[in-house]
Amino acid sequence: MEKGNVKALLPIGVFLVLYLGFGILFEYVLKIPMGFYNIPIVVVFLVALCVACFQNRGMSFDDKLVSMGKGIGDKTIVTMILIFMAAGVFVGTVGRNSAESVAYLLLTIIPPEFAVAVLFVVSCFVSISMGTSVGTITLITPIAVAVSTASGFDLPLCVASVMGGAMFGDNLSFISDTTIAACQGQGCEMKDKFRENFKIALPAALVTLVIILIMSFNADISGSVSNDYELIELIPYLIVLIGGIVGVNVFVVLLLGIVSGALIVMGTGAVAPTDLLANMGSGAAGMFETTMVAVLVSAICALIRDYGGFVALLNGIKSVFKGRKGGQLGMGLLVVAMDIATANNTVAIVMANPIAAEMAKDYGISKRKTASILDTFSCVAQGIIPYGAQMLVAISAATELGYAVSAFDIIPCLFYPFMLLISSLVFIFLVPAKEAKAADQQA
């Protein structure tokens, strides 16, 4: 077994201590409004990167730069950054009016108490079709903000419902990076992994929907849910929603939304051409922090990997858990730890794949079950961590539209990731032994 280096994990510890420490200090000790939101997360990651650079003295700084460049240049990271930029331009183009028009139409068609439930269900279908939780969140969050403003529902509940639905689709979609990474890494068919995932994810989604409905019926809806809206302003969001459900590539969907939005706002005289360009730039600039976090995390992870930090983490988890059920839980915790460290569920799965494959052989766990566990637990962690791309994009989209919300406002309302965790544990520890043996035979 390759020997790891626990000291290499120090940058992760530094980040968590600084981020959580300052957050608790600002929010609960100094009573600063939106305390966690006021933490400069880019600066905290820069400190963690500096710590990583000072480690591993046997590696020259030039070699460290090369390693960081390879980490930042990973296809997943590049794709994510491009989605950030395109989504920012889209939000800047269509602005708040289009989102509000969608919300008012939505609230006109359905009773207001069902508005948040509809956000969750729509996000589920869009994410399954598009295969990206980040893309779904960037597209649907502006609508969630407008629904909250129009109906009076709490903004964190609306945003969290979108995030939950997005993670549901991310976990199940055939074209999701996480599905592809898990299935390729474990050598199983996507349809087999889907069947394993679906029986875990569906109960979690149904329970989440019930919780949202209960909270909706008990909510004090004080705001007006009816207002004038321009049907033509709905076109950009209808394009992206329909495109997402049909399964059009997220970049094509966003491009169509940007073009249609630009034509509409200029054609109706709502925005002058020069102002439109400024709005596009402002929208893209609103994604700066999110983009920098993706870049910095990638660089930090590359250095930690080279110094043996992830090997140490993987070896430690493998040595603790015994038995088939323990092995499945160990796999889950393994990918959760990797996701907490990388803030990227696809990267976490890719890094956890080799050791998980070995654990599957040792514990007699089927390939499709292993792929399902890696994908499901990574989505649980990614859907909750306050510095993940999904959370940051949701916050950025809301902020770009003029509404402030922090990760720690949203986390208590993230019912789906928590329900998915409970469902996963139920299937690990309470699934009849006969079913587990059958799965092994089909592997």
C-alpha positions as a LaTeX table, in Angstrom:
\begin{tabular}{lrrr}
\hline
Residue & $x$ (\AA) & $y$ (\AA) & $z$ (\AA) \\
\hline
Met1 & 0.00 & 0.00 & 0.00 \\
Glu2 & 1.36 & 3.40 & $-0.97$ \\
Lys3 & 2.34 & 5.47 & 2.03 \\
Gly4 & 0.64 & 8.83 & 2.38 \\
Asn5 & 1.49 & 12.02 & 4.22 \\
Val6 & $-1.04$ & 13.32 & 6.72 \\
Lys7 & 0.80 & 16.66 & 6.96 \\
Ala8 & $-0.17$ & 17.37 & 3.37 \\
Leu9 & $-3.78$ & 17.82 & 4.51 \\
Leu10 & $-2.81$ & 20.90 & 6.55 \\
Pro11 & $-4.10$ & 23.42 & 3.92 \\
Ile12 & $-7.57$ & 21.90 & 4.22 \\
Gly13 & $-7.45$ & 22.25 & 7.98 \\
Val14 & $-6.24$ & 25.85 & 7.71 \\
Phe15 & $-9.10$ & 26.73 & 5.38 \\
Leu16 & $-11.76$ & 25.11 & 7.56 \\
Val17 & $-10.44$ & 26.69 & 10.77 \\
Leu18 & $-10.25$ & 30.18 & 9.24 \\
Tyr19 & $-13.55$ & 29.99 & 7.36 \\
Leu20 & $-15.61$ & 28.46 & 10.14 \\
Gly21 & $-13.75$ & 30.36 & 12.85 \\
Phe22 & $-14.29$ & 33.79 & 11.33 \\
Gly23 & $-17.83$ & 32.88 & 10.36 \\
Ile24 & $-18.78$ & 31.92 & 13.90 \\
Leu25 & $-16.99$ & 35.00 & 15.26 \\
Phe26 & $-18.75$ & 37.39 & 12.89 \\
Glu27 & $-22.19$ & 35.79 & 13.04 \\
Tyr28 & $-22.58$ & 34.75 & 16.66 \\
Val29 & $-20.01$ & 36.69 & 18.71 \\
Leu30 & $-19.84$ & 40.06 & 16.99 \\
Lys31 & $-23.48$ & 39.75 & 15.78 \\
Ile32 & $-22.60$ & 41.07 & 12.34 \\
Pro33 & $-25.55$ & 40.66 & 9.96 \\
Met34 & $-24.77$ & 38.07 & 7.28 \\
Gly35 & $-21.55$ & 37.31 & 9.14 \\
Phe36 & $-20.57$ & 34.26 & 7.10 \\
Tyr37 & $-21.38$ & 36.08 & 3.89 \\
Asn38 & $-18.91$ & 38.83 & 4.84 \\
Ile39 & $-15.97$ & 36.42 & 4.95 \\
Pro40 & $-13.67$ & 36.96 & 1.93 \\
Ile41 & $-13.57$ & 33.30 & 0.91 \\
Val42 & $-11.06$ & 33.98 & $-1.88$ \\
Val43 & $-8.61$ & 35.42 & 0.66 \\
Val44 & $-9.06$ & 32.40 & 2.93 \\
Phe45 & $-8.35$ & 30.04 & 0.04 \\
Leu46 & $-5.30$ & 32.12 & $-0.88$ \\
Val47 & $-3.96$ & 31.61 & 2.65 \\
Ala48 & $-4.57$ & 27.88 & 2.31 \\
Leu49 & $-2.77$ & 27.90 & $-1.05$ \\
Cys50 & 0.21 & 29.67 & 0.51 \\
Val51 & 0.36 & 26.97 & 3.18 \\
Ala52 & 0.30 & 24.29 & 0.49 \\
Cys53 & 3.11 & 26.06 & $-1.41$ \\
Phe54 & 5.35 & 26.20 & 1.68 \\
Gln55 & 4.97 & 22.46 & 2.17 \\
Asn56 & 6.87 & 19.73 & 0.31 \\
Arg57 & 10.29 & 21.38 & 0.32 \\
Gly58 & 11.63 & 18.61 & $-1.94$ \\
Met59 & 9.62 & 20.02 & $-4.84$ \\
Ser60 & 10.77 & 23.23 & $-6.49$ \\
Phe61 & 8.39 & 26.16 & $-6.76$ \\
Asp62 & 8.49 & 25.95 & $-10.55$ \\
Asp63 & 7.37 & 22.32 & $-10.37$ \\
Lys64 & 4.60 & 23.34 & $-7.99$ \\
Leu65 & 3.42 & 25.91 & $-10.51$ \\
Val66 & 3.34 & 23.22 & $-13.18$ \\
Ser67 & 1.32 & 20.96 & $-10.88$ \\
Met68 & $-1.13$ & 23.74 & $-10.07$ \\
Gly69 & $-1.49$ & 24.52 & $-13.77$ \\
Lys70 & $-2.41$ & 20.91 & $-14.52$ \\
Gly71 & $-5.00$ & 20.93 & $-11.73$ \\
Ile72 & $-6.58$ & 24.18 & $-12.91$ \\
Gly73 & $-6.52$ & 22.98 & $-16.52$ \\
Asp74 & $-8.60$ & 19.88 & $-15.78$ \\
Lys75 & $-11.57$ & 19.53 & $-18.16$ \\
Thr76 & $-14.09$ & 19.58 & $-15.31$ \\
Ile77 & $-12.69$ & 22.82 & $-13.90$ \\
Val78 & $-12.51$ & 24.53 & $-17.29$ \\
Thr79 & $-16.09$ & 23.49 & $-18.06$ \\
Met80 & $-17.26$ & 24.76 & $-14.70$ \\
Ile81 & $-15.59$ & 28.14 & $-15.18$ \\
Leu82 & $-17.14$ & 28.55 & $-18.63$ \\
Ile83 & $-20.56$ & 27.74 & $-17.19$ \\
Phe84 & $-19.99$ & 30.37 & $-14.50$ \\
Met85 & $-19.17$ & 33.01 & $-17.11$ \\
Ala86 & $-22.03$ & 32.11 & $-19.45$ \\
Ala87 & $-24.51$ & 32.01 & $-16.59$ \\
Gly88 & $-23.34$ & 35.38 & $-15.33$ \\
Val89 & $-23.80$ & 36.93 & $-18.77$ \\
Phe90 & $-27.27$ & 35.35 & $-19.00$ \\
Val91 & $-28.35$ & 36.78 & $-15.66$ \\
Gly92 & $-26.94$ & 40.19 & $-16.59$ \\
Thr93 & $-28.75$ & 40.10 & $-19.94$ \\
Val94 & $-32.24$ & 39.15 & $-18.86$ \\
Gly95 & $-32.08$ & 40.99 & $-15.53$ \\
Arg96 & $-34.66$ & 40.86 & $-12.79$ \\
Asn97 & $-37.73$ & 41.67 & $-14.90$ \\
Ser98 & $-37.66$ & 38.41 & $-16.85$ \\
Ala99 & $-37.33$ & 36.35 & $-13.69$ \\
Glu100 & $-40.20$ & 38.21 & $-12.08$ \\
Ser101 & $-42.37$ & 37.66 & $-15.15$ \\
Val102 & $-41.72$ & 33.93 & $-14.94$ \\
Ala103 & $-42.56$ & 33.96 & $-11.24$ \\
Tyr104 & $-45.81$ & 35.85 & $-11.69$ \\
Leu105 & $-46.89$ & 33.53 & $-14.51$ \\
Leu106 & $-46.02$ & 30.52 & $-12.35$ \\
Leu107 & $-47.95$ & 31.90 & $-9.41$ \\
Thr108 & $-50.91$ & 32.75 & $-11.60$ \\
Ile109 & $-51.21$ & 29.21 & $-12.94$ \\
Ile110 & $-50.84$ & 27.36 & $-9.64$ \\
Pro111 & $-52.01$ & 28.10 & $-6.08$ \\
Pro112 & $-49.35$ & 30.12 & $-4.27$ \\
Glu113 & $-48.84$ & 27.49 & $-1.55$ \\
Phe114 & $-47.44$ & 25.11 & $-4.20$ \\
Ala115 & $-44.87$ & 27.55 & $-5.60$ \\
Val116 & $-41.84$ & 26.21 & $-3.71$ \\
Ala117 & $-42.79$ & 22.60 & $-4.45$ \\
Val118 & $-42.96$ & 23.45 & $-8.15$ \\
Leu119 & $-39.47$ & 24.98 & $-7.96$ \\
Phe120 & $-38.16$ & 21.71 & $-6.51$ \\
Val121 & $-39.86$ & 19.48 & $-9.10$ \\
Val122 & $-38.85$ & 21.68 & $-12.05$ \\
Ser123 & $-35.23$ & 21.72 & $-10.82$ \\
Cys124 & $-35.28$ & 17.91 & $-10.61$ \\
Phe125 & $-36.36$ & 17.49 & $-14.23$ \\
Val126 & $-34.09$ & 20.20 & $-15.61$ \\
Ser127 & $-31.04$ & 18.79 & $-13.84$ \\
Ile128 & $-31.75$ & 15.24 & $-15.00$ \\
Ser129 & $-32.07$ & 16.48 & $-18.57$ \\
Met130 & $-29.06$ & 18.79 & $-18.55$ \\
Gly131 & $-26.78$ & 16.62 & $-16.41$ \\
Thr132 & $-25.44$ & 19.58 & $-14.44$ \\
Ser133 & $-26.48$ & 20.83 & $-11.04$ \\
Val134 & $-24.48$ & 24.05 & $-11.45$ \\
Gly135 & $-26.21$ & 24.84 & $-14.74$ \\
Thr136 & $-29.62$ & 24.12 & $-13.26$ \\
Ile137 & $-29.00$ & 26.30 & $-10.23$ \\
Thr138 & $-27.80$ & 29.21 & $-12.34$ \\
Leu139 & $-30.90$ & 28.99 & $-14.51$ \\
Ile140 & $-33.57$ & 28.44 & $-11.86$ \\
Thr141 & $-32.26$ & 30.48 & $-8.90$ \\
Pro142 & $-33.33$ & 33.84 & $-10.42$ \\
Ile143 & $-36.85$ & 32.42 & $-10.70$ \\
Ala144 & $-36.67$ & 31.24 & $-7.08$ \\
Val145 & $-35.64$ & 34.74 & $-5.99$ \\
Ala146 & $-38.55$ & 36.26 & $-7.87$ \\
Val147 & $-40.99$ & 33.68 & $-6.44$ \\
Ser148 & $-39.79$ & 34.53 & $-2.94$ \\
Thr149 & $-40.22$ & 38.25 & $-3.55$ \\
Ala150 & $-43.65$ & 37.85 & $-5.10$ \\
Ser151 & $-45.14$ & 35.29 & $-2.70$ \\
Gly152 & $-43.50$ & 36.05 & 0.61 \\
Phe153 & $-41.84$ & 32.64 & 1.02 \\
Asp154 & $-38.44$ & 32.77 & 2.73 \\
Leu155 & $-35.66$ & 33.22 & 0.19 \\
Pro156 & $-33.44$ & 30.50 & 1.74 \\
Leu157 & $-36.28$ & 27.96 & 1.41 \\
Cys158 & $-36.82$ & 28.82 & $-2.27$ \\
Val159 & $-33.10$ & 28.70 & $-3.10$ \\
Ala160 & $-32.57$ & 25.49 & $-1.12$ \\
Ser161 & $-35.45$ & 23.83 & $-2.98$ \\
Val162 & $-33.76$ & 24.63 & $-6.28$ \\
Met163 & $-30.44$ & 23.30 & $-5.00$ \\
Gly164 & $-32.07$ & 20.10 & $-3.75$ \\
Gly165 & $-33.76$ & 19.46 & $-7.08$ \\
Ala166 & $-30.51$ & 20.17 & $-8.90$ \\
Met167 & $-28.62$ & 17.61 & $-6.81$ \\
Phe168 & $-31.37$ & 15.03 & $-7.44$ \\
Gly169 & $-30.80$ & 15.31 & $-11.18$ \\
Asp170 & $-27.02$ & 15.48 & $-10.84$ \\
Asn171 & $-27.13$ & 12.13 & $-9.03$ \\
Leu172 & $-29.36$ & 10.39 & $-11.60$ \\
Ser173 & $-28.67$ & 11.94 & $-14.99$ \\
Phe174 & $-27.01$ & 9.72 & $-17.59$ \\
Ile175 & $-25.01$ & 12.65 & $-18.92$ \\
Ser176 & $-23.87$ & 13.95 & $-15.54$ \\
Asp177 & $-20.10$ & 14.10 & $-14.99$ \\
Thr178 & $-20.55$ & 12.30 & $-11.69$ \\
Thr179 & $-22.42$ & 9.42 & $-13.31$ \\
Ile180 & $-19.82$ & 9.10 & $-16.06$ \\
Ala181 & $-16.94$ & 9.26 & $-13.57$ \\
Ala182 & $-18.45$ & 6.73 & $-11.19$ \\
Cys183 & $-19.45$ & 4.21 & $-13.87$ \\
Gln184 & $-16.19$ & 4.44 & $-15.79$ \\
Gly185 & $-14.15$ & 4.21 & $-12.62$ \\
Gln186 & $-15.96$ & 1.10 & $-11.42$ \\
Gly187 & $-16.56$ & $-0.52$ & $-14.81$ \\
Cys188 & $-20.34$ & $-0.80$ & $-14.63$ \\
Glu189 & $-23.20$ & 0.06 & $-16.95$ \\
Met190 & $-24.90$ & 3.42 & $-16.45$ \\
Lys191 & $-28.36$ & 1.82 & $-16.48$ \\
Asp192 & $-27.35$ & $-0.52$ & $-13.62$ \\
Lys193 & $-25.98$ & 2.33 & $-11.57$ \\
Phe194 & $-29.15$ & 4.34 & $-12.32$ \\
Arg195 & $-31.33$ & 1.55 & $-10.91$ \\
Glu196 & $-29.27$ & 1.47 & $-7.72$ \\
Asn197 & $-29.43$ & 5.24 & $-7.39$ \\
Phe198 & $-33.09$ & 5.65 & $-8.26$ \\
Lys199 & $-34.40$ & 3.44 & $-5.45$ \\
Ile200 & $-32.37$ & 5.54 & $-2.99$ \\
Ala201 & $-33.01$ & 8.98 & $-4.48$ \\
Leu202 & $-36.75$ & 8.68 & $-5.18$ \\
Pro203 & $-37.82$ & 8.14 & $-1.53$ \\
Ala204 & $-35.58$ & 11.04 & $-0.49$ \\
Ala205 & $-37.17$ & 13.28 & $-3.13$ \\
Leu206 & $-40.72$ & 12.30 & $-2.15$ \\
Val207 & $-40.07$ & 12.95 & 1.55 \\
Thr208 & $-38.47$ & 16.27 & 0.63 \\
Leu209 & $-41.54$ & 17.22 & $-1.40$ \\
Val210 & $-43.81$ & 16.38 & 1.53 \\
Ile211 & $-41.68$ & 18.51 & 3.88 \\
Ile212 & $-41.77$ & 21.45 & 1.46 \\
Leu213 & $-45.55$ & 21.17 & 1.11 \\
Ile214 & $-46.04$ & 21.02 & 4.89 \\
Met215 & $-43.86$ & 24.10 & 5.36 \\
Ser216 & $-45.63$ & 25.84 & 2.49 \\
Phe217 & $-49.09$ & 25.26 & 3.94 \\
Asn218 & $-47.92$ & 26.49 & 7.34 \\
Ala219 & $-46.17$ & 29.56 & 5.94 \\
Asp220 & $-47.58$ & 33.04 & 6.31 \\
Ile221 & $-47.77$ & 34.20 & 2.70 \\
Ser222 & $-48.06$ & 37.93 & 3.14 \\
Gly223 & $-46.87$ & 39.19 & $-0.23$ \\
Ser224 & $-48.95$ & 39.61 & $-3.34$ \\
Val225 & $-48.79$ & 36.69 & $-5.74$ \\
Ser226 & $-50.42$ & 38.45 & $-8.67$ \\
Asn227 & $-49.00$ & 41.24 & $-10.74$ \\
Asp228 & $-48.72$ & 42.42 & $-14.31$ \\
Tyr229 & $-46.10$ & 40.70 & $-16.39$ \\
Glu230 & $-44.92$ & 40.83 & $-19.97$ \\
Leu231 & $-45.27$ & 37.50 & $-21.73$ \\
Ile232 & $-42.44$ & 38.33 & $-24.11$ \\
Glu233 & $-40.09$ & 38.57 & $-21.13$ \\
Leu234 & $-40.77$ & 34.91 & $-20.43$ \\
Ile235 & $-39.14$ & 33.74 & $-23.65$ \\
Pro236 & $-35.49$ & 33.56 & $-22.43$ \\
Tyr237 & $-36.42$ & 31.49 & $-19.39$ \\
Leu238 & $-38.84$ & 29.32 & $-21.36$ \\
Ile239 & $-36.04$ & 28.61 & $-23.80$ \\
Val240 & $-33.61$ & 27.57 & $-21.10$ \\
Leu241 & $-36.20$ & 25.59 & $-19.16$ \\
Ile242 & $-37.50$ & 23.71 & $-22.18$ \\
Gly243 & $-33.98$ & 23.26 & $-23.50$ \\
Gly244 & $-32.90$ & 21.85 & $-20.17$ \\
Ile245 & $-35.83$ & 19.44 & $-19.95$ \\
Val246 & $-35.28$ & 18.27 & $-23.53$ \\
Gly247 & $-31.60$ & 17.71 & $-22.76$ \\
Val248 & $-29.89$ & 20.41 & $-24.82$ \\
Asn249 & $-26.27$ & 21.11 & $-23.89$ \\
Val250 & $-26.02$ & 23.66 & $-21.08$ \\
Phe251 & $-23.80$ & 25.97 & $-23.15$ \\
Val252 & $-26.24$ & 25.94 & $-26.06$ \\
Val253 & $-29.12$ & 26.60 & $-23.66$ \\
Leu254 & $-27.35$ & 29.55 & $-22.07$ \\
Leu255 & $-26.30$ & 30.95 & $-25.46$ \\
Leu256 & $-29.88$ & 30.80 & $-26.73$ \\
Gly257 & $-31.05$ & 32.48 & $-23.54$ \\
Ile258 & $-28.49$ & 35.25 & $-23.89$ \\
Val259 & $-29.29$ & 35.93 & $-27.55$ \\
Ser260 & $-33.07$ & 35.85 & $-27.08$ \\
Gly261 & $-32.83$ & 37.97 & $-23.94$ \\
Ala262 & $-30.66$ & 40.55 & $-25.68$ \\
Leu263 & $-33.01$ & 40.79 & $-28.66$ \\
Ile264 & $-36.05$ & 41.17 & $-26.41$ \\
Val265 & $-34.68$ & 43.83 & $-24.04$ \\
Met266 & $-33.38$ & 45.87 & $-26.98$ \\
Gly267 & $-36.46$ & 45.30 & $-29.12$ \\
Thr268 & $-38.83$ & 46.44 & $-26.38$ \\
Gly269 & $-36.62$ & 49.39 & $-25.52$ \\
Ala270 & $-36.19$ & 48.16 & $-21.96$ \\
Val271 & $-32.41$ & 48.47 & $-22.20$ \\
Ala272 & $-30.19$ & 50.50 & $-24.52$ \\
Pro273 & $-27.52$ & 48.55 & $-26.47$ \\
Thr274 & $-24.70$ & 50.25 & $-24.58$ \\
Asp275 & $-26.34$ & 49.50 & $-21.26$ \\
Leu276 & $-26.88$ & 45.89 & $-22.33$ \\
Leu277 & $-23.15$ & 45.41 & $-22.80$ \\
Ala278 & $-22.53$ & 46.91 & $-19.38$ \\
Asn279 & $-25.13$ & 44.59 & $-17.85$ \\
Met280 & $-23.48$ & 41.57 & $-19.49$ \\
Gly281 & $-20.14$ & 42.63 & $-18.08$ \\
Ser282 & $-21.65$ & 43.17 & $-14.66$ \\
Gly283 & $-23.25$ & 39.73 & $-14.75$ \\
Ala284 & $-19.97$ & 38.05 & $-15.68$ \\
Ala285 & $-18.13$ & 40.05 & $-13.00$ \\
Gly286 & $-20.66$ & 38.82 & $-10.46$ \\
Met287 & $-19.25$ & 35.32 & $-10.97$ \\
Phe288 & $-15.66$ & 36.42 & $-10.27$ \\
Glu289 & $-15.51$ & 35.11 & $-6.71$ \\
Thr290 & $-17.08$ & 31.79 & $-7.67$ \\
Thr291 & $-14.61$ & 31.37 & $-10.52$ \\
Met292 & $-11.62$ & 32.22 & $-8.35$ \\
Val293 & $-12.72$ & 29.68 & $-5.74$ \\
Ala294 & $-12.79$ & 26.97 & $-8.43$ \\
Val295 & $-9.31$ & 27.96 & $-9.60$ \\
Leu296 & $-7.79$ & 28.14 & $-6.11$ \\
Val297 & $-9.34$ & 24.87 & $-4.93$ \\
Ser298 & $-7.98$ & 23.11 & $-8.02$ \\
Ala299 & $-4.48$ & 24.45 & $-7.37$ \\
Ile300 & $-4.56$ & 23.50 & $-3.69$ \\
Cys301 & $-5.79$ & 19.98 & $-4.45$ \\
Ala302 & $-3.02$ & 19.45 & $-7.00$ \\
Leu303 & $-0.35$ & 20.25 & $-4.40$ \\
Ile304 & $-2.01$ & 18.14 & $-1.71$ \\
Arg305 & $-2.19$ & 15.20 & $-4.11$ \\
Asp306 & 1.50 & 15.50 & $-5.05$ \\
Tyr307 & 2.52 & 15.63 & $-1.39$ \\
Gly308 & 0.62 & 12.43 & $-0.56$ \\
Gly309 & $-2.24$ & 13.96 & 1.41 \\
Phe310 & $-5.03$ & 12.19 & $-0.38$ \\
Val311 & $-3.27$ & 8.84 & $-0.23$ \\
Ala312 & $-3.03$ & 9.21 & 3.55 \\
Leu313 & $-6.70$ & 10.08 & 3.75 \\
Leu314 & $-7.71$ & 7.10 & 1.63 \\
Asn315 & $-5.51$ & 4.66 & 3.56 \\
Gly316 & $-6.92$ & 5.86 & 6.88 \\
Ile317 & $-10.52$ & 5.34 & 5.85 \\
Lys318 & $-9.81$ & 1.91 & 4.40 \\
Ser319 & $-8.14$ & 0.67 & 7.58 \\
Val320 & $-11.03$ & 1.63 & 9.87 \\
Phe321 & $-14.07$ & $-0.07$ & 8.32 \\
Lys322 & $-14.67$ & $-3.81$ & 8.41 \\
Gly323 & $-17.44$ & $-5.98$ & 6.92 \\
Arg324 & $-19.70$ & $-5.37$ & 3.93 \\
Lys325 & $-21.89$ & $-2.75$ & 5.58 \\
Gly326 & $-18.86$ & $-1.08$ & 7.09 \\
Gly327 & $-17.18$ & $-1.14$ & 3.71 \\
Gln328 & $-20.13$ & 0.61 & 2.07 \\
Leu329 & $-20.18$ & 3.25 & 4.80 \\
Gly330 & $-16.41$ & 3.62 & 4.44 \\
Met331 & $-16.81$ & 4.24 & 0.72 \\
Gly332 & $-19.42$ & 6.86 & 1.45 \\
Leu333 & $-17.27$ & 8.63 & 4.01 \\
Leu334 & $-14.30$ & 8.34 & 1.69 \\
Val335 & $-15.94$ & 10.29 & $-1.12$ \\
Val336 & $-17.50$ & 12.72 & 1.38 \\
Ala337 & $-14.03$ & 13.49 & 2.75 \\
Met338 & $-12.69$ & 13.94 & $-0.77$ \\
Asp339 & $-15.58$ & 16.24 & $-1.65$ \\
Ile340 & $-15.08$ & 18.35 & 1.48 \\
Ala341 & $-11.42$ & 18.64 & 0.51 \\
Thr342 & $-11.97$ & 19.41 & $-3.17$ \\
Ala343 & $-15.42$ & 21.08 & $-3.21$ \\
Asn344 & $-16.05$ & 19.22 & $-6.48$ \\
Asn345 & $-18.06$ & 15.99 & $-6.50$ \\
Thr346 & $-16.74$ & 14.84 & $-9.88$ \\
Val347 & $-13.13$ & 15.32 & $-8.79$ \\
Ala348 & $-13.94$ & 13.58 & $-5.49$ \\
Ile349 & $-15.32$ & 10.54 & $-7.33$ \\
Val350 & $-12.35$ & 10.38 & $-9.70$ \\
Met351 & $-9.92$ & 10.47 & $-6.79$ \\
Ala352 & $-11.87$ & 7.96 & $-4.72$ \\
Asn353 & $-12.42$ & 5.49 & $-7.58$ \\
Pro354 & $-9.19$ & 3.44 & $-7.30$ \\
Ile355 & $-9.36$ & 2.82 & $-3.56$ \\
Ala356 & $-13.12$ & 2.23 & $-3.73$ \\
Ala357 & $-12.57$ & $-0.44$ & $-6.40$ \\
Glu358 & $-10.11$ & $-2.20$ & $-4.10$ \\
Met359 & $-12.53$ & $-1.92$ & $-1.19$ \\
Ala360 & $-15.31$ & $-3.38$ & $-3.34$ \\
Lys361 & $-13.20$ & $-6.48$ & $-3.98$ \\
Asp362 & $-12.22$ & $-6.83$ & $-0.33$ \\
Tyr363 & $-15.75$ & $-6.40$ & 1.00 \\
Gly364 & $-17.62$ & $-8.23$ & $-1.79$ \\
Ile365 & $-19.58$ & $-5.19$ & $-2.96$ \\
Ser366 & $-20.94$ & $-5.07$ & $-6.51$ \\
Lys367 & $-19.54$ & $-2.61$ & $-9.03$ \\
Arg368 & $-22.88$ & $-0.93$ & $-9.59$ \\
Lys369 & $-23.41$ & $-0.56$ & $-5.84$ \\
Thr370 & $-19.96$ & 0.96 & $-5.48$ \\
Ala371 & $-20.62$ & 3.44 & $-8.28$ \\
Ser372 & $-23.98$ & 4.32 & $-6.73$ \\
Ile373 & $-22.46$ & 4.91 & $-3.29$ \\
Leu374 & $-19.72$ & 7.16 & $-4.66$ \\
Asp375 & $-22.16$ & 9.24 & $-6.70$ \\
Thr376 & $-24.83$ & 9.47 & $-3.99$ \\
Phe377 & $-22.59$ & 10.37 & $-1.07$ \\
Ser378 & $-20.65$ & 12.87 & $-3.17$ \\
Cys379 & $-23.94$ & 14.58 & $-4.05$ \\
Val380 & $-24.89$ & 14.65 & $-0.36$ \\
Ala381 & $-21.67$ & 16.44 & 0.54 \\
Gln382 & $-21.61$ & 18.71 & $-2.51$ \\
Gly383 & $-25.19$ & 19.76 & $-1.89$ \\
Ile384 & $-24.42$ & 20.92 & 1.65 \\
Ile385 & $-20.88$ & 22.31 & 1.92 \\
Pro386 & $-20.98$ & 26.14 & 2.13 \\
Tyr387 & $-18.05$ & 26.65 & $-0.25$ \\
Gly388 & $-19.16$ & 24.28 & $-3.01$ \\
Ala389 & $-19.83$ & 25.54 & $-6.52$ \\
Gln390 & $-23.56$ & 24.86 & $-6.20$ \\
Met391 & $-23.90$ & 26.97 & $-3.06$ \\
Leu392 & $-21.69$ & 29.75 & $-4.37$ \\
Val393 & $-23.52$ & 29.94 & $-7.69$ \\
Ala394 & $-26.89$ & 30.10 & $-5.94$ \\
Ile395 & $-25.69$ & 32.90 & $-3.67$ \\
Ser396 & $-24.04$ & 34.75 & $-6.58$ \\
Ala397 & $-27.20$ & 34.54 & $-8.70$ \\
Ala398 & $-29.32$ & 35.90 & $-5.85$ \\
Thr399 & $-26.79$ & 38.64 & $-5.12$ \\
Glu400 & $-26.64$ & 39.65 & $-8.79$ \\
Leu401 & $-30.40$ & 40.22 & $-8.65$ \\
Gly402 & $-30.06$ & 42.41 & $-5.57$ \\
Tyr403 & $-30.85$ & 39.93 & $-2.78$ \\
Ala404 & $-28.41$ & 38.88 & $-0.06$ \\
Val405 & $-28.48$ & 35.38 & 1.39 \\
Ser406 & $-25.73$ & 33.38 & 3.11 \\
Ala407 & $-24.84$ & 29.71 & 2.89 \\
Phe408 & $-25.76$ & 29.23 & 6.53 \\
Asp409 & $-29.23$ & 30.63 & 5.87 \\
Ile410 & $-29.70$ & 28.06 & 3.11 \\
Ile411 & $-28.20$ & 24.95 & 4.75 \\
Pro412 & $-31.04$ & 24.35 & 7.28 \\
Cys413 & $-33.50$ & 24.28 & 4.35 \\
Leu414 & $-31.53$ & 21.78 & 2.28 \\
Phe415 & $-33.94$ & 18.95 & 2.97 \\
Tyr416 & $-33.11$ & 16.81 & $-0.04$ \\
Pro417 & $-29.37$ & 16.23 & 0.65 \\
Phe418 & $-30.18$ & 15.32 & 4.26 \\
Met419 & $-33.00$ & 13.00 & 3.19 \\
Leu420 & $-30.68$ & 11.45 & 0.59 \\
Leu421 & $-28.15$ & 10.75 & 3.33 \\
Ile422 & $-30.78$ & 9.10 & 5.52 \\
Ser423 & $-32.07$ & 7.05 & 2.59 \\
Ser424 & $-28.53$ & 5.94 & 1.74 \\
Leu425 & $-27.86$ & 4.80 & 5.30 \\
Val426 & $-31.16$ & 2.92 & 5.38 \\
Phe427 & $-30.23$ & 1.03 & 2.22 \\
Ile428 & $-26.76$ & 0.25 & 3.57 \\
Phe429 & $-27.79$ & $-1.04$ & 6.98 \\
Leu430 & $-31.37$ & $-2.25$ & 6.49 \\
Val431 & $-31.36$ & $-3.80$ & 3.00 \\
Pro432 & $-32.10$ & $-7.55$ & 3.28 \\
Ala433 & $-29.04$ & $-9.75$ & 2.90 \\
Lys434 & $-30.70$ & $-11.62$ & 0.00 \\
Glu435 & $-30.83$ & $-8.45$ & $-2.07$ \\
Ala436 & $-27.19$ & $-7.66$ & $-1.40$ \\
Lys437 & $-26.13$ & $-11.14$ & $-2.60$ \\
Ala438 & $-28.20$ & $-10.79$ & $-5.76$ \\
Ala439 & $-26.46$ & $-7.52$ & $-6.54$ \\
Asp440 & $-23.07$ & $-9.21$ & $-6.20$ \\
Gln441 & $-24.06$ & $-11.95$ & $-8.60$ \\
Gln442 & $-25.05$ & $-9.40$ & $-11.24$ \\
Ala443 & $-21.78$ & $-7.47$ & $-10.98$ \\
\hline
\end{tabular}
